[in-house]
Amino acid sequence: MTLGRPDAALTLDGDRLTAAEAALTALHIELGVGSAHDRFRAAFGAISRFSDVAAGASAVVELGYGDDLETVLTGTVTAIERRPWGLVVEGLAATFALSRTRIGRSYVSQSAGDIVSDLVGAAQCSVGEVSSSLSLSAYHADERRSVWSHLCALAQLAGCELSAEGDGSVNFRPPKSGSPDHSFRHGAELVAWDVGPRDTVQTDVSVVPFGAASEQGSEKWHVLLREPDGGSPSDETLVPGALRDRDSAQTFEKALKDARTRRGTGGEVLVGGDAGVRAGDVLTLDDVPGAGSDPLRITSAAHRLGGTSGFYTLMRVEGVAA
């Protein structure tokens, strides 16, 4: 087995340099699912050819070993910090543009996935994997909120994860639950771990529709139910205004239950640097003393590369819902 040499490459404003060429001293990349945008923070020495880079420049970050580099983040430089010893460059993924874009549109009888694809396309961003079983009788995207805010709201209703690919495209899909994307072995890739059960005991939550599309027909989605919860609910009850039929309410209710199931397991996993790890992936830990081999879902991944620390990947994980 040959050990590879960790390396990175950054392309800022169209100028691509390897770690050595750019006088890179440290690189930190954070990937996640949810409302936060992926980000990077890179430190360069005073002699770096990137010393004149400005906020607003395009950015592509690659990471890996030797010449086998993988594009981990594509986005924009958002801040420059000049220090006595050099400079620090910070940037966000291309999804950040959706937080700055406001669009007003109305949708009738469309899936959450179709709405997401249309909003992302209208904002001139790239659409990645988009998949959702939730169908909405009506949804209005108004300019008082950003496109990203609407995507986050739709992801919550549909029980989907919101994330960015390495090329900056937007993913909107159910949390993975199938075969693992990664397998880390005790005594090999796995450096440290802290994983175990978490207390998620709480009352059940019921979700009921706001409209009468199920009771009076789909064309009556705009008619409001006088007592959507039946008048005497025994559990905590949610009545989301965007859900006008019982199928969509059941989709949201199942998403809440699945999220609670996933939270029943949690912790952190540290491995030798692996640029292929992304938030939303599923992993297994093999041959770990005293621990099972149940799959775990990565909710965030931090890649760190430095002269003293080397290259490692720290992941926050949770369980996987059936």
Short mmCIF file of C-alpha atoms in Angstrom, two decimals:
data_model
loop_
_atom_site.label_atom_id
_atom_site.label_comp_id
_atom_site.label_asym_id
_atom_site.label_seq_id
_atom_site.Cartn_x
_atom_site.Cartn_y
_atom_site.Cartn_z
CA MET A 1 0.00 0.00 0.00
CA THR A 2 1.39 3.39 -1.01
CA LEU A 3 0.62 6.40 1.15
CA GLY A 4 -0.43 9.43 -0.87
CA ARG A 5 0.73 12.95 -0.22
CA PRO A 6 -2.15 15.29 0.69
CA ASP A 7 -2.55 18.20 -1.68
CA ALA A 8 -5.00 20.89 -2.67
CA ALA A 9 -5.60 23.33 -5.50
CA LEU A 10 -7.53 26.57 -5.52
CA THR A 11 -8.84 28.50 -8.48
CA LEU A 12 -9.54 32.11 -7.59
CA ASP A 13 -10.85 34.43 -10.27
CA GLY A 14 -9.80 31.90 -12.94
CA ASP A 15 -6.20 31.45 -11.72
CA ARG A 16 -5.56 27.84 -10.63
CA LEU A 17 -2.67 27.15 -8.24
CA THR A 18 -1.68 24.09 -6.27
CA ALA A 19 -1.06 24.34 -2.54
CA ALA A 20 2.69 24.80 -3.06
CA GLU A 21 2.27 27.33 -5.86
CA ALA A 22 -0.17 29.37 -3.79
CA ALA A 23 1.92 29.23 -0.58
CA LEU A 24 -1.08 27.64 1.15
CA THR A 25 -0.48 27.11 4.87
CA ALA A 26 -3.90 25.88 5.99
CA LEU A 27 -7.25 24.98 4.47
CA HIS A 28 -10.55 24.37 6.24
CA ILE A 29 -13.73 23.33 4.39
CA GLU A 30 -17.12 22.87 6.05
CA LEU A 31 -19.92 20.96 4.30
CA GLY A 32 -23.41 20.47 5.66
CA VAL A 33 -27.08 19.78 5.06
CA GLY A 34 -29.66 22.37 6.04
CA SER A 35 -29.82 26.13 6.07
CA ALA A 36 -26.08 26.90 6.34
CA HIS A 37 -24.07 27.32 3.13
CA ASP A 38 -20.89 25.29 2.60
CA ARG A 39 -17.80 27.40 3.25
CA PHE A 40 -14.02 27.42 3.09
CA ARG A 41 -11.23 29.30 4.83
CA ALA A 42 -7.72 29.29 3.37
CA ALA A 43 -4.55 30.83 4.80
CA PHE A 44 -1.70 31.89 2.49
CA GLY A 45 1.83 33.14 3.14
CA ALA A 46 2.91 36.68 2.30
CA ILE A 47 4.54 35.56 -0.96
CA SER A 48 1.34 33.99 -2.29
CA ARG A 49 0.30 34.81 -5.85
CA PHE A 50 -3.22 35.18 -4.46
CA SER A 51 -2.19 38.23 -2.43
CA ASP A 52 -4.22 40.54 -4.69
CA VAL A 53 -7.44 38.51 -4.71
CA ALA A 54 -10.58 40.52 -3.95
CA ALA A 55 -13.94 39.74 -2.41
CA GLY A 56 -16.40 38.65 -5.07
CA ALA A 57 -13.89 36.55 -7.01
CA SER A 58 -15.03 33.13 -8.18
CA ALA A 59 -13.59 30.21 -6.21
CA VAL A 60 -13.08 26.49 -6.81
CA VAL A 61 -11.50 24.35 -4.09
CA GLU A 62 -10.00 20.93 -4.85
CA LEU A 63 -8.68 18.46 -2.31
CA GLY A 64 -7.16 15.00 -2.31
CA TYR A 65 -3.84 13.19 -2.69
CA GLY A 66 -1.16 13.82 -5.28
CA ASP A 67 -2.69 14.49 -8.68
CA ASP A 68 -5.98 12.83 -7.70
CA LEU A 69 -7.85 15.93 -6.58
CA GLU A 70 -11.60 16.22 -6.21
CA THR A 71 -13.64 19.40 -6.50
CA VAL A 72 -15.08 19.89 -3.02
CA LEU A 73 -16.56 23.39 -3.26
CA THR A 74 -17.43 25.89 -5.96
CA GLY A 75 -18.50 29.37 -4.98
CA THR A 76 -17.41 32.92 -4.29
CA VAL A 77 -14.81 34.70 -2.15
CA THR A 78 -16.72 36.65 0.51
CA ALA A 79 -13.99 38.07 2.76
CA ILE A 80 -10.25 38.81 2.81
CA GLU A 81 -8.23 39.21 6.01
CA ARG A 82 -4.72 40.62 5.59
CA ARG A 83 -2.30 39.62 8.34
CA PRO A 84 1.39 40.44 9.03
CA TRP A 85 2.35 36.96 7.82
CA GLY A 86 0.03 36.79 4.79
CA LEU A 87 -3.71 36.64 4.22
CA VAL A 88 -6.82 34.58 4.93
CA VAL A 89 -9.45 34.06 2.24
CA GLU A 90 -12.99 33.04 3.12
CA GLY A 91 -15.71 31.96 0.74
CA LEU A 92 -19.15 30.40 0.45
CA ALA A 93 -20.60 27.84 -1.95
CA ALA A 94 -22.52 28.97 -5.03
CA THR A 95 -25.77 28.39 -3.13
CA PHE A 96 -25.01 31.67 -1.33
CA ALA A 97 -26.40 33.51 -4.36
CA LEU A 98 -29.83 32.11 -3.45
CA SER A 99 -29.70 33.99 -0.15
CA ARG A 100 -29.30 37.23 -2.09
CA THR A 101 -32.04 36.56 -4.64
CA ARG A 102 -35.73 37.30 -4.14
CA ILE A 103 -38.39 36.07 -6.56
CA GLY A 104 -42.18 36.33 -6.53
CA ARG A 105 -44.02 33.35 -8.02
CA SER A 106 -47.16 31.31 -7.39
CA TYR A 107 -47.54 27.57 -7.94
CA VAL A 108 -50.71 25.47 -8.10
CA SER A 109 -50.79 21.65 -7.96
CA GLN A 110 -47.05 21.12 -8.29
CA SER A 111 -44.55 18.95 -6.47
CA ALA A 112 -42.06 20.45 -4.05
CA GLY A 113 -39.29 19.23 -6.35
CA ASP A 114 -40.72 21.07 -9.36
CA ILE A 115 -41.05 24.26 -7.32
CA VAL A 116 -37.45 23.99 -6.13
CA SER A 117 -36.14 23.39 -9.66
CA ASP A 118 -38.05 26.40 -10.97
CA LEU A 119 -36.89 28.73 -8.18
CA VAL A 120 -33.25 27.65 -8.48
CA GLY A 121 -33.33 27.99 -12.27
CA ALA A 122 -34.98 31.41 -12.06
CA ALA A 123 -32.16 32.50 -9.75
CA GLN A 124 -29.68 31.37 -12.44
CA CYS A 125 -28.13 28.69 -10.24
CA SER A 126 -27.48 25.05 -11.14
CA VAL A 127 -29.94 22.31 -10.22
CA GLY A 128 -28.42 19.08 -8.91
CA GLU A 129 -30.38 16.07 -7.67
CA VAL A 130 -33.97 17.08 -6.93
CA SER A 131 -36.45 14.49 -5.69
CA SER A 132 -39.55 14.80 -3.51
CA SER A 133 -42.85 12.95 -3.16
CA LEU A 134 -44.63 15.96 -1.63
CA SER A 135 -47.31 17.56 -3.82
CA LEU A 136 -48.63 21.00 -2.86
CA SER A 137 -52.06 22.29 -3.84
CA ALA A 138 -50.68 25.83 -3.78
CA TYR A 139 -47.47 27.57 -2.80
CA HIS A 140 -46.59 31.24 -3.05
CA ALA A 141 -42.97 32.41 -3.09
CA ASP A 142 -42.97 36.09 -2.21
CA GLU A 143 -40.17 38.63 -2.37
CA ARG A 144 -40.16 39.22 1.38
CA ARG A 145 -38.01 36.10 1.72
CA SER A 146 -34.98 34.96 -0.24
CA VAL A 147 -35.08 31.97 -2.57
CA TRP A 148 -32.87 30.09 -0.11
CA SER A 149 -35.36 30.73 2.68
CA HIS A 150 -38.16 29.26 0.55
CA LEU A 151 -36.01 26.22 -0.24
CA CYS A 152 -35.36 25.66 3.47
CA ALA A 153 -39.10 25.87 4.20
CA LEU A 154 -39.93 23.43 1.41
CA ALA A 155 -37.22 21.03 2.60
CA GLN A 156 -38.76 20.97 6.07
CA LEU A 157 -42.26 20.29 4.73
CA ALA A 158 -41.05 17.57 2.34
CA GLY A 159 -38.65 15.94 4.79
CA CYS A 160 -35.78 16.53 2.36
CA GLU A 161 -32.17 17.53 2.88
CA LEU A 162 -30.81 20.66 1.25
CA SER A 163 -27.17 20.64 0.22
CA ALA A 164 -24.66 21.63 -2.46
CA GLU A 165 -22.58 19.45 -4.75
CA GLY A 166 -18.91 20.15 -5.29
CA ASP A 167 -19.75 21.98 -8.51
CA GLY A 168 -22.14 24.30 -6.66
CA SER A 169 -25.40 22.75 -7.85
CA VAL A 170 -28.32 22.46 -5.41
CA ASN A 171 -29.51 19.10 -4.08
CA PHE A 172 -33.04 18.68 -2.68
CA ARG A 173 -33.68 15.03 -1.83
CA PRO A 174 -34.82 12.68 0.94
CA PRO A 175 -32.11 11.70 3.44
CA LYS A 176 -30.20 8.65 2.25
CA SER A 177 -31.02 5.31 3.85
CA GLY A 178 -29.63 2.69 1.47
CA SER A 179 -26.22 1.08 1.11
CA PRO A 180 -23.32 3.04 2.64
CA ASP A 181 -21.24 5.45 0.59
CA HIS A 182 -18.20 4.97 2.84
CA SER A 183 -16.82 2.27 5.11
CA PHE A 184 -14.14 3.18 7.67
CA ARG A 185 -12.16 0.45 9.42
CA HIS A 186 -10.85 0.42 12.95
CA GLY A 187 -7.06 0.41 12.83
CA ALA A 188 -7.01 1.75 9.28
CA GLU A 189 -8.94 4.84 8.09
CA LEU A 190 -10.71 5.39 11.42
CA VAL A 191 -8.78 7.63 13.83
CA ALA A 192 -11.32 8.35 16.58
CA TRP A 193 -15.04 8.11 17.19
CA ASP A 194 -17.69 9.10 19.71
CA VAL A 195 -21.00 7.58 18.67
CA GLY A 196 -23.91 6.35 20.74
CA PRO A 197 -27.63 6.57 21.56
CA ARG A 198 -29.31 9.88 22.35
CA ASP A 199 -32.46 10.58 24.36
CA THR A 200 -35.29 11.64 22.04
CA VAL A 201 -38.27 10.91 24.30
CA GLN A 202 -41.05 13.41 23.70
CA THR A 203 -44.76 13.54 22.90
CA ASP A 204 -45.87 12.58 19.43
CA VAL A 205 -46.61 15.34 16.95
CA SER A 206 -49.62 15.14 14.65
CA VAL A 207 -49.88 17.10 11.40
CA VAL A 208 -53.25 17.99 9.91
CA PRO A 209 -54.05 19.89 6.69
CA PHE A 210 -55.06 23.54 6.61
CA GLY A 211 -57.38 23.11 3.62
CA ALA A 212 -60.23 20.85 2.54
CA ALA A 213 -58.70 19.31 -0.61
CA SER A 214 -59.15 15.78 0.77
CA GLU A 215 -62.66 16.25 2.17
CA GLN A 216 -64.21 18.31 -0.65
CA GLY A 217 -62.01 17.53 -3.67
CA SER A 218 -58.71 18.86 -4.97
CA GLU A 219 -60.36 21.94 -6.52
CA LYS A 220 -61.44 23.02 -3.00
CA TRP A 221 -57.90 23.33 -1.66
CA HIS A 222 -58.57 26.99 -0.85
CA VAL A 223 -61.48 26.14 1.51
CA LEU A 224 -60.29 26.16 5.11
CA LEU A 225 -61.26 23.46 7.57
CA ARG A 226 -63.08 24.76 10.62
CA GLU A 227 -61.61 22.07 12.90
CA PRO A 228 -58.67 20.49 11.02
CA ASP A 229 -57.62 18.55 14.13
CA GLY A 230 -61.10 17.16 14.83
CA GLY A 231 -61.72 19.50 17.74
CA SER A 232 -60.02 17.55 20.55
CA PRO A 233 -56.39 16.64 19.76
CA SER A 234 -54.58 14.43 22.28
CA ASP A 235 -51.08 15.21 20.98
CA GLU A 236 -49.21 18.31 19.91
CA THR A 237 -50.76 19.25 16.58
CA LEU A 238 -49.31 21.25 13.69
CA VAL A 239 -51.45 22.90 11.01
CA PRO A 240 -49.04 24.18 8.31
CA GLY A 241 -50.70 26.70 6.01
CA ALA A 242 -48.99 25.26 2.91
CA LEU A 243 -50.51 21.78 3.39
CA ARG A 244 -54.07 21.59 2.05
CA ASP A 245 -54.70 17.81 1.89
CA ARG A 246 -54.15 14.82 4.15
CA ASP A 247 -51.51 13.18 1.93
CA SER A 248 -49.18 16.17 2.24
CA ALA A 249 -49.86 16.37 5.98
CA GLN A 250 -48.93 12.70 6.37
CA THR A 251 -45.73 13.28 4.39
CA PHE A 252 -44.70 16.04 6.80
CA GLU A 253 -45.68 13.97 9.86
CA LYS A 254 -43.59 11.02 8.65
CA ALA A 255 -40.65 13.37 8.02
CA LEU A 256 -40.84 14.57 11.64
CA LYS A 257 -40.92 11.00 12.96
CA ASP A 258 -38.01 9.94 10.74
CA ALA A 259 -35.97 12.93 11.93
CA ARG A 260 -36.58 11.92 15.54
CA THR A 261 -35.51 8.35 14.73
CA ARG A 262 -32.27 9.63 13.20
CA ARG A 263 -31.59 11.80 16.26
CA GLY A 264 -31.71 8.66 18.39
CA THR A 265 -28.06 8.10 17.47
CA GLY A 266 -25.40 10.78 17.31
CA GLY A 267 -21.74 11.65 17.68
CA GLU A 268 -18.56 12.39 15.77
CA VAL A 269 -16.21 10.35 13.59
CA LEU A 270 -12.63 11.34 12.74
CA VAL A 271 -10.82 9.71 9.81
CA GLY A 272 -7.74 10.30 7.72
CA GLY A 273 -8.52 12.88 5.06
CA ASP A 274 -11.10 11.74 2.52
CA ALA A 275 -12.17 14.41 0.01
CA GLY A 276 -14.98 12.16 -1.21
CA VAL A 277 -16.90 12.53 2.04
CA ARG A 278 -19.88 14.87 1.76
CA ALA A 279 -22.69 15.82 4.11
CA GLY A 280 -25.70 13.60 3.56
CA ASP A 281 -23.62 10.50 2.78
CA VAL A 282 -24.08 7.25 4.71
CA LEU A 283 -21.15 5.48 6.38
CA THR A 284 -20.44 2.36 8.40
CA LEU A 285 -17.75 1.73 11.01
CA ASP A 286 -16.16 -1.69 10.64
CA ASP A 287 -14.43 -3.80 13.31
CA VAL A 288 -14.98 -1.16 16.01
CA PRO A 289 -14.70 -2.70 19.51
CA GLY A 290 -17.95 -2.49 21.45
CA ALA A 291 -19.88 -0.82 18.65
CA GLY A 292 -22.33 -2.12 16.10
CA SER A 293 -22.11 -1.75 12.35
CA ASP A 294 -25.38 0.12 11.88
CA PRO A 295 -25.20 2.76 9.14
CA LEU A 296 -24.77 6.41 10.10
CA ARG A 297 -25.76 9.54 8.20
CA ILE A 298 -23.28 12.41 7.92
CA THR A 299 -24.91 15.73 8.85
CA SER A 300 -21.72 17.77 8.47
CA ALA A 301 -18.16 17.17 7.30
CA ALA A 302 -15.11 19.32 7.98
CA HIS A 303 -12.00 18.76 5.85
CA ARG A 304 -8.80 20.21 7.32
CA LEU A 305 -5.40 20.41 5.66
CA GLY A 306 -2.37 21.95 7.33
CA GLY A 307 1.39 21.67 7.59
CA THR A 308 1.29 20.55 11.23
CA SER A 309 -2.08 18.81 11.40
CA GLY A 310 -1.91 16.96 8.10
CA PHE A 311 -5.13 16.05 6.29
CA TYR A 312 -8.13 14.74 8.20
CA THR A 313 -11.92 14.71 7.98
CA LEU A 314 -14.21 15.24 10.97
CA MET A 315 -17.86 14.22 10.60
CA ARG A 316 -20.91 14.77 12.76
CA VAL A 317 -23.27 11.83 12.37
CA GLU A 318 -26.75 10.64 13.26
CA GLY A 319 -28.71 7.45 12.75
CA VAL A 320 -30.48 6.31 9.59
CA ALA A 321 -34.26 5.99 9.43
CA ALA A 322 -35.66 2.86 7.81
#
